[in-house]
């Protein structure tokens, strides 16, 4: 089976557009549109912002569902089902008569987010590309741009509708349907994807066999089972890093406006710092994609955790521009690089065959990390400020930084030595 050289890149482009759209229209738009919904519906701020918690919790908690559907029905039908769920979620927001329907809508959007893009996207890209850092970097970079563009998109959409918020949600429902159908049409059926994956696996195996002895990028030629992978300490370090980047990043951005206000930072300056953090995510994913096939992605993971811990500590006393820059750069780069490094490491360490289930397990922790803002609010009530929350989460991330720093590729019985200079599997031996 021969794959046209342009088709994988076209599929990458459509998946990236899909991730951009749903990121911009969900997490990045809801905060902008919500005040108008609260005002018209007469909701309290607490119940209304519960929608954010449900959006994040269902996004992480439903990560097992697309993996199950892909294995049973294929990528195409999974994306079609995800499009239907997204349209239903936006329809609930657009037509909401009250709080209950709105909350159901945010939960549906969280489920649809996973079904439409994140898990199908990483699964398909792993099947189509021999060198994955660049395509994964492009994918996550364009997706993170949705976080930058989303608020402006929401403002423009409401302006077009003369300040009304219901038409904006209907527009997002239509856009999700259209882009989802385009992606479905291009992605290929189960047979085509299976043939493309076999071709990719063969190319990867040949590259590993012919790799120079000085290569520092470890890639396994043997697929691990899920049971074998979860028995390695390396898998749990990778999972912990993914959990920590969500816990620290989401909590920082959620609480930063209130924290800056208590520190006496002007609102315009605070918004500028938070916007810079989003832009640093974009830059980190673009840069990581360019170098991820040239250096060990483990260094990307360790570096991401280290700078995020520094950024969170800076946020505790971010009353001047230099310190706010440290916050924005640290948290932005840490958040942006972690998901890229995690995606590449799972494929490099455990192979492609069971990556769908392994990545879904890692994404599942997103449901727990959604409690970060709640924990921060409770600590604020008890301790009188947000700084202790940032310090606590920085300490947790610091421990993961140390673990990632000393992590070595896992070894499997009856397999070849890792590509490059043999190194001890410190964490696995310690486990």
Short mmCIF file of C-alpha atoms in Angstrom, two decimals:
data_model
loop_
_atom_site.label_atom_id
_atom_site.label_comp_id
_atom_site.label_asym_id
_atom_site.label_seq_id
_atom_site.Cartn_x
_atom_site.Cartn_y
_atom_site.Cartn_z
CA UNK A 1 0.00 0.00 0.00
CA UNK A 2 1.48 3.37 -0.98
CA UNK A 3 0.36 6.51 0.78
CA UNK A 4 0.38 9.80 -1.12
CA UNK A 5 2.99 11.99 0.60
CA UNK A 6 0.60 14.91 0.85
CA UNK A 7 -2.33 13.06 2.44
CA UNK A 8 -0.88 12.68 5.98
CA UNK A 9 -0.10 16.40 6.02
CA UNK A 10 -3.59 17.24 4.80
CA UNK A 11 -5.09 15.06 7.55
CA UNK A 12 -2.78 16.78 10.06
CA UNK A 13 -4.03 20.17 8.85
CA UNK A 14 -7.69 19.24 9.30
CA UNK A 15 -7.13 17.70 12.73
CA UNK A 16 -5.19 20.82 13.77
CA UNK A 17 -8.03 23.03 12.52
CA UNK A 18 -10.50 20.90 14.47
CA UNK A 19 -8.48 21.15 17.69
CA UNK A 20 -8.11 24.91 17.15
CA UNK A 21 -11.86 25.33 16.67
CA UNK A 22 -13.06 23.32 19.65
CA UNK A 23 -10.41 24.82 21.96
CA UNK A 24 -11.41 28.33 20.92
CA UNK A 25 -15.15 27.68 21.14
CA UNK A 26 -15.20 25.84 24.49
CA UNK A 27 -12.59 26.61 27.16
CA UNK A 28 -11.59 29.95 25.64
CA UNK A 29 -15.05 31.27 24.75
CA UNK A 30 -17.12 30.26 27.74
CA UNK A 31 -15.56 32.77 30.14
CA UNK A 32 -16.23 35.62 27.70
CA UNK A 33 -19.84 34.71 26.94
CA UNK A 34 -20.80 33.61 30.45
CA UNK A 35 -21.24 37.09 32.01
CA UNK A 36 -23.94 37.90 29.44
CA UNK A 37 -25.64 34.58 30.14
CA UNK A 38 -25.51 35.20 33.90
CA UNK A 39 -27.00 38.65 33.49
CA UNK A 40 -29.87 37.51 31.29
CA UNK A 41 -30.64 34.30 33.18
CA UNK A 42 -30.15 35.71 36.68
CA UNK A 43 -27.79 32.95 37.80
CA UNK A 44 -25.37 33.16 40.69
CA UNK A 45 -21.68 33.22 39.87
CA UNK A 46 -20.93 30.02 41.81
CA UNK A 47 -23.45 27.79 40.00
CA UNK A 48 -22.62 29.39 36.64
CA UNK A 49 -18.87 28.77 36.99
CA UNK A 50 -19.63 25.17 37.89
CA UNK A 51 -19.91 24.82 34.11
CA UNK A 52 -16.12 25.25 33.85
CA UNK A 53 -15.58 22.46 36.36
CA UNK A 54 -17.95 20.14 34.48
CA UNK A 55 -16.31 21.01 31.16
CA UNK A 56 -12.86 20.08 32.47
CA UNK A 57 -13.99 17.09 34.53
CA UNK A 58 -15.97 15.47 31.70
CA UNK A 59 -13.18 16.22 29.23
CA UNK A 60 -10.72 14.24 31.36
CA UNK A 61 -13.14 11.70 32.79
CA UNK A 62 -14.48 10.61 29.39
CA UNK A 63 -11.07 9.94 27.85
CA UNK A 64 -11.70 6.17 27.92
CA UNK A 65 -14.74 6.54 25.62
CA UNK A 66 -13.06 7.57 22.33
CA UNK A 67 -10.45 4.82 22.78
CA UNK A 68 -13.23 2.27 23.17
CA UNK A 69 -15.15 3.61 20.18
CA UNK A 70 -12.07 3.76 17.94
CA UNK A 71 -11.18 0.14 18.69
CA UNK A 72 -14.76 -1.00 18.05
CA UNK A 73 -15.99 1.26 15.23
CA UNK A 74 -12.94 3.10 13.87
CA UNK A 75 -11.81 6.71 13.81
CA UNK A 76 -14.39 7.95 11.33
CA UNK A 77 -17.47 6.91 13.30
CA UNK A 78 -15.87 8.16 16.52
CA UNK A 79 -15.42 11.63 15.03
CA UNK A 80 -19.00 11.57 13.69
CA UNK A 81 -20.28 10.65 17.15
CA UNK A 82 -18.08 13.34 18.70
CA UNK A 83 -19.47 15.93 16.28
CA UNK A 84 -23.00 14.97 17.30
CA UNK A 85 -22.11 15.33 20.98
CA UNK A 86 -20.47 18.72 20.40
CA UNK A 87 -23.47 19.98 18.42
CA UNK A 88 -25.78 18.78 21.20
CA UNK A 89 -23.65 20.59 23.79
CA UNK A 90 -23.63 23.88 21.89
CA UNK A 91 -27.37 23.51 21.26
CA UNK A 92 -27.95 23.18 25.01
CA UNK A 93 -26.02 26.41 25.60
CA UNK A 94 -27.76 28.24 22.76
CA UNK A 95 -31.29 27.19 23.71
CA UNK A 96 -30.78 26.99 27.48
CA UNK A 97 -33.94 27.86 29.43
CA UNK A 98 -32.13 27.56 32.76
CA UNK A 99 -29.08 26.46 34.70
CA UNK A 100 -29.64 22.69 34.44
CA UNK A 101 -29.61 22.60 30.63
CA UNK A 102 -26.54 24.85 30.57
CA UNK A 103 -24.66 22.49 32.89
CA UNK A 104 -25.65 19.49 30.77
CA UNK A 105 -24.35 21.38 27.75
CA UNK A 106 -20.93 22.03 29.31
CA UNK A 107 -20.65 18.35 30.27
CA UNK A 108 -21.47 17.32 26.68
CA UNK A 109 -18.85 19.72 25.35
CA UNK A 110 -16.23 18.09 27.59
CA UNK A 111 -17.09 14.63 26.25
CA UNK A 112 -17.19 15.86 22.65
CA UNK A 113 -13.81 17.57 23.03
CA UNK A 114 -12.09 14.24 23.62
CA UNK A 115 -14.12 12.36 21.00
CA UNK A 116 -13.55 14.84 18.17
CA UNK A 117 -9.91 15.77 18.33
CA UNK A 118 -7.45 15.11 21.13
CA UNK A 119 -7.43 11.31 21.34
CA UNK A 120 -8.39 10.55 17.69
CA UNK A 121 -5.90 13.18 16.54
CA UNK A 122 -2.88 11.82 18.43
CA UNK A 123 -3.88 8.26 17.49
CA UNK A 124 -4.06 9.00 13.77
CA UNK A 125 -0.89 11.11 13.69
CA UNK A 126 1.01 8.30 15.41
CA UNK A 127 -0.17 5.97 12.64
CA UNK A 128 0.79 8.25 9.75
CA UNK A 129 4.16 9.79 10.67
CA UNK A 130 7.50 8.09 11.21
CA UNK A 131 8.99 11.21 12.83
CA UNK A 132 6.33 12.48 15.19
CA UNK A 133 7.73 15.53 16.97
CA UNK A 134 7.14 17.98 14.11
CA UNK A 135 3.55 16.89 13.25
CA UNK A 136 2.65 16.68 16.94
CA UNK A 137 4.20 20.10 17.46
CA UNK A 138 2.17 21.57 14.59
CA UNK A 139 -0.99 19.89 15.90
CA UNK A 140 -0.68 21.15 19.46
CA UNK A 141 0.62 24.57 18.41
CA UNK A 142 -2.38 25.30 16.19
CA UNK A 143 -4.67 23.89 18.88
CA UNK A 144 -3.19 26.17 21.52
CA UNK A 145 -3.68 29.15 19.20
CA UNK A 146 -7.37 28.52 19.76
CA UNK A 147 -6.79 29.56 23.36
CA UNK A 148 -5.40 32.88 22.17
CA UNK A 149 -8.01 33.54 19.47
CA UNK A 150 -11.04 32.16 21.32
CA UNK A 151 -11.84 35.20 23.51
CA UNK A 152 -11.60 37.55 20.53
CA UNK A 153 -13.72 35.18 18.46
CA UNK A 154 -16.39 35.21 21.15
CA UNK A 155 -16.35 39.00 21.42
CA UNK A 156 -16.60 39.38 17.63
CA UNK A 157 -19.38 36.81 17.40
CA UNK A 158 -21.46 38.60 20.03
CA UNK A 159 -20.84 41.95 18.37
CA UNK A 160 -22.10 40.56 15.07
CA UNK A 161 -25.24 39.43 16.90
CA UNK A 162 -25.69 42.87 18.53
CA UNK A 163 -24.62 41.58 21.93
CA UNK A 164 -26.80 38.45 21.91
CA UNK A 165 -25.09 35.27 23.07
CA UNK A 166 -27.42 32.57 21.75
CA UNK A 167 -26.47 33.06 18.05
CA UNK A 168 -22.80 32.66 18.95
CA UNK A 169 -23.37 29.18 20.34
CA UNK A 170 -25.45 28.24 17.28
CA UNK A 171 -22.56 29.39 15.08
CA UNK A 172 -20.17 27.14 16.99
CA UNK A 173 -22.53 24.20 16.64
CA UNK A 174 -22.59 24.68 12.86
CA UNK A 175 -18.80 25.11 12.66
CA UNK A 176 -18.19 21.94 14.70
CA UNK A 177 -20.47 19.97 12.41
CA UNK A 178 -18.84 21.24 9.21
CA UNK A 179 -15.21 20.74 10.30
CA UNK A 180 -16.05 17.38 11.87
CA UNK A 181 -17.56 16.14 8.60
CA UNK A 182 -14.56 17.37 6.59
CA UNK A 183 -12.20 15.55 8.97
CA UNK A 184 -14.33 12.40 8.72
CA UNK A 185 -14.20 12.48 4.94
CA UNK A 186 -10.39 12.85 4.79
CA UNK A 187 -9.20 10.59 7.57
CA UNK A 188 -9.68 7.30 5.73
CA UNK A 189 -11.46 4.08 6.68
CA UNK A 190 -10.17 1.37 9.03
CA UNK A 191 -8.46 -0.57 6.24
CA UNK A 192 -6.60 2.45 4.87
CA UNK A 193 -5.44 3.55 8.32
CA UNK A 194 -4.32 0.01 9.19
CA UNK A 195 -2.26 -0.20 5.99
CA UNK A 196 -0.77 3.24 6.58
CA UNK A 197 0.11 2.28 10.16
CA UNK A 198 1.83 -0.92 8.99
CA UNK A 199 3.87 1.13 6.55
CA UNK A 200 4.82 3.59 9.30
CA UNK A 201 5.75 0.80 11.74
CA UNK A 202 8.03 -0.75 9.11
CA UNK A 203 9.75 2.59 8.48
CA UNK A 204 10.22 3.18 12.23
CA UNK A 205 11.71 -0.30 12.71
CA UNK A 206 14.14 0.27 9.83
CA UNK A 207 15.17 3.65 11.22
CA UNK A 208 15.84 2.17 14.66
CA UNK A 209 17.89 -0.65 13.13
CA UNK A 210 20.00 1.80 11.11
CA UNK A 211 20.30 4.47 13.81
CA UNK A 212 23.87 5.54 14.65
CA UNK A 213 25.29 4.40 17.96
CA UNK A 214 25.58 8.02 19.09
CA UNK A 215 21.85 8.68 18.76
CA UNK A 216 20.33 10.04 21.96
CA UNK A 217 16.65 9.70 20.97
CA UNK A 218 15.40 6.40 22.33
CA UNK A 219 12.63 4.67 20.34
CA UNK A 220 11.47 1.11 20.91
CA UNK A 221 10.86 -1.30 18.05
CA UNK A 222 8.69 -3.51 20.28
CA UNK A 223 5.13 -2.73 21.32
CA UNK A 224 4.38 -3.01 25.03
CA UNK A 225 1.04 -4.24 26.32
CA UNK A 226 -0.94 -1.92 28.56
CA UNK A 227 -0.31 -4.20 31.54
CA UNK A 228 3.43 -4.20 30.90
CA UNK A 229 3.57 -0.44 30.46
CA UNK A 230 1.69 0.44 33.65
CA UNK A 231 4.07 -1.75 35.63
CA UNK A 232 6.98 0.55 34.80
CA UNK A 233 7.83 3.54 36.96
CA UNK A 234 8.40 5.58 33.81
CA UNK A 235 4.72 5.40 32.86
CA UNK A 236 3.70 6.80 36.23
CA UNK A 237 6.24 9.62 35.98
CA UNK A 238 4.78 10.54 32.58
CA UNK A 239 1.22 10.34 33.94
CA UNK A 240 2.15 12.43 36.98
CA UNK A 241 3.71 15.08 34.72
CA UNK A 242 0.55 15.31 32.63
CA UNK A 243 -1.56 15.60 35.79
CA UNK A 244 0.73 18.24 37.28
CA UNK A 245 0.81 20.42 34.17
CA UNK A 246 -3.00 20.55 34.14
CA UNK A 247 -3.21 21.06 37.89
CA UNK A 248 -0.70 23.90 37.91
CA UNK A 249 -1.56 25.51 34.58
CA UNK A 250 -5.35 25.51 34.86
CA UNK A 251 -5.24 26.61 38.49
CA UNK A 252 -2.79 29.43 37.77
CA UNK A 253 -4.82 30.87 34.89
CA UNK A 254 -8.14 30.42 36.73
CA UNK A 255 -6.99 32.09 39.95
CA UNK A 256 -4.52 34.61 38.52
CA UNK A 257 -7.08 37.40 37.84
CA UNK A 258 -8.34 37.33 41.44
CA UNK A 259 -4.80 36.91 42.79
CA UNK A 260 -3.51 39.87 40.79
CA UNK A 261 -6.43 41.94 42.02
CA UNK A 262 -5.56 41.19 45.64
CA UNK A 263 -1.94 42.13 44.95
CA UNK A 264 -3.08 45.50 43.55
CA UNK A 265 -2.04 44.79 39.96
CA UNK A 266 -4.12 46.83 37.46
CA UNK A 267 -6.59 44.75 35.45
CA UNK A 268 -5.05 45.68 32.10
CA UNK A 269 -1.59 44.61 33.25
CA UNK A 270 -2.98 41.34 34.66
CA UNK A 271 -4.76 40.54 31.38
CA UNK A 272 -1.57 41.26 29.44
CA UNK A 273 0.41 38.85 31.63
CA UNK A 274 -2.20 36.11 31.22
CA UNK A 275 -2.30 36.65 27.45
CA UNK A 276 1.50 36.39 27.33
CA UNK A 277 1.24 33.06 29.16
CA UNK A 278 -1.05 31.76 26.38
CA UNK A 279 1.34 32.97 23.69
CA UNK A 280 4.25 31.21 25.43
CA UNK A 281 2.27 27.95 25.21
CA UNK A 282 2.10 28.43 21.45
CA UNK A 283 5.83 29.22 21.18
CA UNK A 284 6.78 26.25 23.37
CA UNK A 285 4.82 23.75 21.30
CA UNK A 286 6.19 25.13 18.06
CA UNK A 287 9.76 25.03 19.34
CA UNK A 288 9.30 21.59 20.89
CA UNK A 289 8.00 20.23 17.61
CA UNK A 290 11.10 21.45 15.80
CA UNK A 291 13.61 19.87 18.21
CA UNK A 292 11.66 16.88 19.55
CA UNK A 293 13.17 14.44 17.02
CA UNK A 294 16.70 15.73 17.61
CA UNK A 295 16.96 15.59 21.39
CA UNK A 296 15.62 13.18 23.98
CA UNK A 297 11.99 14.24 24.73
CA UNK A 298 12.73 13.37 28.36
CA UNK A 299 14.66 16.65 28.55
CA UNK A 300 11.63 18.48 27.20
CA UNK A 301 9.48 16.92 29.93
CA UNK A 302 11.94 17.66 32.73
CA UNK A 303 12.50 21.20 31.50
CA UNK A 304 8.76 21.82 31.21
CA UNK A 305 8.17 20.71 34.80
CA UNK A 306 11.08 22.75 36.10
CA UNK A 307 10.10 26.04 34.47
CA UNK A 308 6.44 25.57 35.46
CA UNK A 309 7.43 25.21 39.12
CA UNK A 310 9.48 28.41 38.84
CA UNK A 311 6.59 30.19 37.14
CA UNK A 312 4.15 29.22 39.89
CA UNK A 313 6.53 30.43 42.57
CA UNK A 314 6.93 33.73 40.72
CA UNK A 315 3.15 34.12 40.59
CA UNK A 316 2.96 34.20 44.38
CA UNK A 317 4.63 37.65 44.42
CA UNK A 318 4.02 38.86 40.85
CA UNK A 319 3.65 42.59 41.51
CA UNK A 320 6.18 43.85 38.94
CA UNK A 321 6.61 43.27 35.22
CA UNK A 322 9.86 41.24 35.52
CA UNK A 323 8.26 38.82 38.00
CA UNK A 324 5.06 38.61 35.95
CA UNK A 325 7.21 37.78 32.92
CA UNK A 326 8.77 34.89 34.86
CA UNK A 327 5.26 33.67 35.67
CA UNK A 328 4.04 33.96 32.08
CA UNK A 329 7.13 32.38 30.52
CA UNK A 330 7.46 29.60 33.12
CA UNK A 331 3.84 28.50 33.28
CA UNK A 332 3.31 29.03 29.53
CA UNK A 333 6.34 27.03 28.42
CA UNK A 334 5.72 24.36 31.06
CA UNK A 335 2.10 23.92 30.05
CA UNK A 336 2.84 24.00 26.33
CA UNK A 337 5.76 21.57 26.32
CA UNK A 338 4.40 18.94 28.71
CA UNK A 339 1.60 17.53 26.56
CA UNK A 340 3.93 17.41 23.54
CA UNK A 341 6.67 15.63 25.48
CA UNK A 342 4.18 13.20 27.04
CA UNK A 343 2.73 12.30 23.64
CA UNK A 344 6.15 11.60 22.12
CA UNK A 345 7.51 9.72 25.14
CA UNK A 346 4.56 7.33 25.26
CA UNK A 347 5.13 6.42 21.61
CA UNK A 348 8.91 6.22 21.95
CA UNK A 349 8.89 4.12 25.12
CA UNK A 350 5.92 1.79 24.57
CA UNK A 351 5.29 1.69 20.81
CA UNK A 352 2.25 2.59 18.74
CA UNK A 353 0.04 -0.51 19.02
CA UNK A 354 -1.41 0.22 22.46
CA UNK A 355 -0.72 3.95 22.56
CA UNK A 356 -4.44 4.70 22.19
CA UNK A 357 -5.23 3.08 25.54
CA UNK A 358 -2.12 4.42 27.26
CA UNK A 359 -2.71 8.00 26.16
CA UNK A 360 -6.38 7.71 27.18
CA UNK A 361 -5.30 6.58 30.65
CA UNK A 362 -3.00 9.58 30.93
CA UNK A 363 -5.78 11.95 29.81
CA UNK A 364 -8.08 10.46 32.45
CA UNK A 365 -6.23 12.32 35.21
CA UNK A 366 -7.53 15.57 33.71
CA UNK A 367 -10.77 14.92 35.56
CA UNK A 368 -8.96 15.04 38.91
CA UNK A 369 -6.83 18.06 38.01
CA UNK A 370 -10.06 20.02 37.42
CA UNK A 371 -10.28 20.23 41.22
CA UNK A 372 -7.26 22.56 41.28
CA UNK A 373 -9.24 25.83 41.18
CA UNK A 374 -11.62 24.47 43.83
CA UNK A 375 -8.69 23.56 46.08
CA UNK A 376 -7.26 27.03 45.50
CA UNK A 377 -10.54 28.66 46.47
CA UNK A 378 -10.82 26.61 49.67
CA UNK A 379 -7.22 27.39 50.63
CA UNK A 380 -7.88 31.07 49.95
CA UNK A 381 -10.81 31.02 52.36
CA UNK A 382 -8.77 29.29 55.05
CA UNK A 383 -5.37 30.99 54.62
CA UNK A 384 -6.35 34.42 53.32
CA UNK A 385 -4.57 34.32 49.98
CA UNK A 386 -3.82 32.32 46.85
CA UNK A 387 -0.03 32.22 47.28
CA UNK A 388 -0.03 29.00 49.42
CA UNK A 389 -1.86 27.15 46.63
CA UNK A 390 0.73 28.14 44.04
CA UNK A 391 3.56 27.22 46.41
CA UNK A 392 2.02 23.81 47.16
CA UNK A 393 1.50 22.97 43.49
CA UNK A 394 5.03 24.20 42.67
CA UNK A 395 6.43 21.79 45.27
CA UNK A 396 4.48 18.87 43.76
CA UNK A 397 5.69 19.75 40.25
CA UNK A 398 9.25 20.11 41.58
CA UNK A 399 9.20 16.50 42.74
CA UNK A 400 8.06 15.36 39.30
CA UNK A 401 10.84 17.46 37.74
CA UNK A 402 13.40 15.51 39.76
CA UNK A 403 11.82 12.18 38.79
CA UNK A 404 11.77 13.12 35.09
CA UNK A 405 15.36 14.33 35.27
CA UNK A 406 16.61 10.90 36.39
CA UNK A 407 14.17 8.84 34.32
CA UNK A 408 15.67 6.42 31.78
CA UNK A 409 13.97 4.42 29.00
CA UNK A 410 12.18 1.32 30.27
CA UNK A 411 13.64 -2.04 29.26
CA UNK A 412 11.67 -5.08 28.25
CA UNK A 413 12.84 -8.64 28.41
CA UNK A 414 14.12 -10.09 25.12
CA UNK A 415 14.43 -6.69 23.38
CA UNK A 416 17.39 -4.83 21.97
CA UNK A 417 19.29 -2.25 23.94
CA UNK A 418 17.99 1.31 23.64
CA UNK A 419 19.26 3.34 20.69
CA UNK A 420 22.29 5.38 21.79
CA UNK A 421 24.63 4.84 24.69
CA UNK A 422 23.30 2.26 27.20
CA UNK A 423 22.13 3.93 30.39
CA UNK A 424 20.80 2.36 33.62
CA UNK A 425 17.04 2.30 34.04
CA UNK A 426 17.25 3.97 37.42
CA UNK A 427 13.54 4.50 38.06
CA UNK A 428 12.52 1.08 36.80
CA UNK A 429 15.16 -0.64 38.91
CA UNK A 430 14.10 1.38 41.92
CA UNK A 431 10.50 0.28 41.37
#
